Short mmCIF file of C-alpha atoms in Angstrom, two decimals:
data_model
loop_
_atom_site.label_atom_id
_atom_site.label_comp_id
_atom_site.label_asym_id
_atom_site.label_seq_id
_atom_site.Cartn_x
_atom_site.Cartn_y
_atom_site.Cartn_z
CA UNK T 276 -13.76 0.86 5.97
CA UNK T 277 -14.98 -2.98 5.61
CA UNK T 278 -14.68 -3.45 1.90
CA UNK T 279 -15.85 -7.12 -0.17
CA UNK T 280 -16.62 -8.61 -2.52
CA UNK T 281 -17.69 -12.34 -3.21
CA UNK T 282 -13.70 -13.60 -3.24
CA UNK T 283 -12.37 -11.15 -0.95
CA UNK T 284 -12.67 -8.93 2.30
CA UNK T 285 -10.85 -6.02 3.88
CA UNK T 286 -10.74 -3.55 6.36
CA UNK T 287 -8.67 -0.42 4.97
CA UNK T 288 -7.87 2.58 6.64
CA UNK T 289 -9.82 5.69 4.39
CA UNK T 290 -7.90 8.31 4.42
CA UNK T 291 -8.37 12.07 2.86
CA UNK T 292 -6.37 14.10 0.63
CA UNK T 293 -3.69 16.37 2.56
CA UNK T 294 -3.21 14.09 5.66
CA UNK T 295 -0.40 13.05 7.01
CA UNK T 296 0.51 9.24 7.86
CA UNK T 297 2.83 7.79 10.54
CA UNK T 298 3.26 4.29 11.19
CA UNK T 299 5.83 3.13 13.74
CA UNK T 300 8.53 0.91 13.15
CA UNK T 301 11.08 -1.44 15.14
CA UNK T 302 13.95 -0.69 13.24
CA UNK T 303 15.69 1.43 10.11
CA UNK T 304 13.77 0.05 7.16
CA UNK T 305 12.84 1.31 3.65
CA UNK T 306 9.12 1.34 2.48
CA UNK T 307 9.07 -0.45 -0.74
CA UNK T 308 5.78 -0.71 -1.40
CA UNK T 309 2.01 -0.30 -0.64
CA UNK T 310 -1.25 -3.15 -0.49
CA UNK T 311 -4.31 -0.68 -1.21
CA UNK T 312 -7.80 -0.45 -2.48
CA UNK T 313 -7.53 0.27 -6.44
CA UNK T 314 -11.52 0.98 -6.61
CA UNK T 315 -11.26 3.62 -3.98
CA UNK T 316 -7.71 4.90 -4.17
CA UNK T 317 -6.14 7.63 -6.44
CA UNK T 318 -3.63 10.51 -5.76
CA UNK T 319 0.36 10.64 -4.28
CA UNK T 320 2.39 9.68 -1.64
CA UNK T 321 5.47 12.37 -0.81
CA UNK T 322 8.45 12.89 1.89
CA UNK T 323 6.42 15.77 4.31
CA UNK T 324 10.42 17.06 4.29
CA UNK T 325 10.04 17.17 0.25
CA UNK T 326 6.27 17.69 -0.85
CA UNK T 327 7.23 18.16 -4.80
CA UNK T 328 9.34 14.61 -4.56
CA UNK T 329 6.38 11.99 -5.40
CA UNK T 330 7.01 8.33 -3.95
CA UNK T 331 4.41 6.63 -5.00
CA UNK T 332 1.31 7.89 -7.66
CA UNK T 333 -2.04 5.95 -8.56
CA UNK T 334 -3.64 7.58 -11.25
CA UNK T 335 -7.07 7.19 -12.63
CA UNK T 336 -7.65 3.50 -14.27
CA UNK T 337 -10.18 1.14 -15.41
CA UNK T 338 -9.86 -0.19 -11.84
CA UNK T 339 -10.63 3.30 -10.06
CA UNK T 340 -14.87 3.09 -10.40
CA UNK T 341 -18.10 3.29 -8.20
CA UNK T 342 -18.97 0.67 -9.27
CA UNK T 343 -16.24 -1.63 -8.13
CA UNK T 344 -15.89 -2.64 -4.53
CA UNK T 345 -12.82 -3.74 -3.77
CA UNK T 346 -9.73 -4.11 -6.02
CA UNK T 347 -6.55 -4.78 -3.57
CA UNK T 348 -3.22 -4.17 -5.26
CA UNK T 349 0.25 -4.28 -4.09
CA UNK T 350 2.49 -1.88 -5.81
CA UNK T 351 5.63 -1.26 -5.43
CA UNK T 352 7.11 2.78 -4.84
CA UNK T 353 8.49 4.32 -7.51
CA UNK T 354 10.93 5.48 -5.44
CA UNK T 355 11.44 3.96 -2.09
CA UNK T 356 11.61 5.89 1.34
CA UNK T 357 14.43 5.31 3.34
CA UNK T 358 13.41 5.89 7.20
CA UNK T 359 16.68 6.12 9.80
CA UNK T 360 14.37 6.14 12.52
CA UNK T 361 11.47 4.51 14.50
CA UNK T 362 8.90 6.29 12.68
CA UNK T 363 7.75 6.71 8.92
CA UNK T 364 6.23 9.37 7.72
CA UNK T 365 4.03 10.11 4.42
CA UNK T 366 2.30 13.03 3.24
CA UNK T 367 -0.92 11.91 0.98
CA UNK T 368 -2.57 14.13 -1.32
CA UNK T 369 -4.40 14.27 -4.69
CA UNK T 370 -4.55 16.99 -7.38
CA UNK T 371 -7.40 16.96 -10.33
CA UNK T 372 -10.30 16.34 -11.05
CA UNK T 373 -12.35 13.12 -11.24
CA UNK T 374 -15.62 12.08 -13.32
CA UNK T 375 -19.07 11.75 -12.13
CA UNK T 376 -18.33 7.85 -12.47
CA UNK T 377 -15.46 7.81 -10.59
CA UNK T 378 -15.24 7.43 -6.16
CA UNK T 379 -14.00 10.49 -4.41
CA UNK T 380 -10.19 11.33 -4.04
CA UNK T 381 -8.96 9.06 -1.11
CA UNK T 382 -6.31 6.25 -0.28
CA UNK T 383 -7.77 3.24 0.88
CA UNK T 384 -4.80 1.42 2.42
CA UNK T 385 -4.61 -1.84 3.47
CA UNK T 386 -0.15 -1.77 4.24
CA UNK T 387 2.91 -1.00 3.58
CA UNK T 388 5.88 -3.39 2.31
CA UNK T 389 8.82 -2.97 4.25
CA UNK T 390 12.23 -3.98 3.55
CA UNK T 391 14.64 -4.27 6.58
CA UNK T 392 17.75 -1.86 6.23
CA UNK T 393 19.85 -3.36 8.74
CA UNK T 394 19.54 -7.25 8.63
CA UNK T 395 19.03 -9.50 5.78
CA UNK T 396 15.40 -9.89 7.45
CA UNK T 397 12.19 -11.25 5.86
CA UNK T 398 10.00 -8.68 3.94
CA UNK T 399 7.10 -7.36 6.76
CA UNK T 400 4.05 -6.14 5.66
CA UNK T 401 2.85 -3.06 8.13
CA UNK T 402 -0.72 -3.08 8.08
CA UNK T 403 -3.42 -1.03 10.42
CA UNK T 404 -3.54 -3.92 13.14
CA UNK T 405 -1.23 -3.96 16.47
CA UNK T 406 2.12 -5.22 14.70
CA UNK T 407 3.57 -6.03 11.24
CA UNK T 408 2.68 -9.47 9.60
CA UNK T 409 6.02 -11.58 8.86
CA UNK T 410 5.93 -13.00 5.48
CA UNK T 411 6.93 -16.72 6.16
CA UNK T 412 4.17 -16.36 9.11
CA UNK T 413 1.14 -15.26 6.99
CA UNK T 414 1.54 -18.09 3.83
CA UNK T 415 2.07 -21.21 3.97
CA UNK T 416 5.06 -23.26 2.58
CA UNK T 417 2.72 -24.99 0.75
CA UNK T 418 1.68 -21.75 -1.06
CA UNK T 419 5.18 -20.79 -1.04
CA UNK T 420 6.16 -23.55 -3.03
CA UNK T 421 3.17 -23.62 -5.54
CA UNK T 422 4.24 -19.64 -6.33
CA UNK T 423 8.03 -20.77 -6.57
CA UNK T 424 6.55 -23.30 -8.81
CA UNK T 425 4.57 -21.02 -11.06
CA UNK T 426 7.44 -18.16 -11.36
CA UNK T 427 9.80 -21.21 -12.03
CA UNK T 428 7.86 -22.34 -15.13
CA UNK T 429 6.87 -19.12 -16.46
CA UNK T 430 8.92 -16.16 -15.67
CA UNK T 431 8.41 -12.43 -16.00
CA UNK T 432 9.97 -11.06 -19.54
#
């Protein structure tokens, strides 16, 4: 799907309740978060191994509405998934009900966040092109710095 708005465009992988997502990966790494679509996105991510174990859930919000467009978030998973191998795999699937206001049940993904398990390696971000995005390749040190400035003079609570 080609989602914008005035600020912002995406392409996002729609996907349906009860599918099942792989992603390959280059080496052990735990997924520690997810970039989606908050207009079009509500439901649960699970282990396939352990469907009643919820990773991730994005419930119903302000954000979640027909009449938004886009709304990308980055969130991080309540509980991380730890994959040993060269290939991660996530079971996605709502449960409910939603209002006559409200999109669809779907996950509109944009990426994952992946943390390397084995080196002390830059966060990646796996998204639906050929190859994960690096980080330090994707933002400038420029931006870099102007964050590290901002967190530096106001930091979280």
């Amino acid at each position: 799907e080609h989602r914008e708005t005035k600020l912002a465009a995406a392409d996002l992988l729609r996907i349906t309740p009860d599918t099942q997502l792989e992603f390959p990966l280059d080496a052990p790494a735990e997924v520690i978060g997810m970039t989606y679509n908050a207009a079009r996105t509500i439901g649960k991510l699970s282990p396939p191994a352990a469907p009643g174990e919820t990773l991730m859930e994005v419930k119903a919000s302000g954000l979640f509405s027909k009449q938004r467009g886009l709304t990308l978030v980055t969130s991080p998973m309540t509980h991380p998934l730890s994959v040993q191998g060269d290939m991660a795999t996530l079971h996605y699937d709502f449960e409910g009900a939603v209002t006559d206001t409200q999109p669809s049940p779907a996950l509109e993904l944009s990426g994952f966040v992946l943390r390397s398990l084995e080196q002390s390696l830059p966060v990646h971000f796996c998204t639906h092109a050929s190859e994960p995005v690096i980080l330090e390749d994707s933002v400038s040190d420029t931006d870099l710095a102007g964050l590290a400035e901002v967190l530096a003079t106001s930091p979280a609570a």
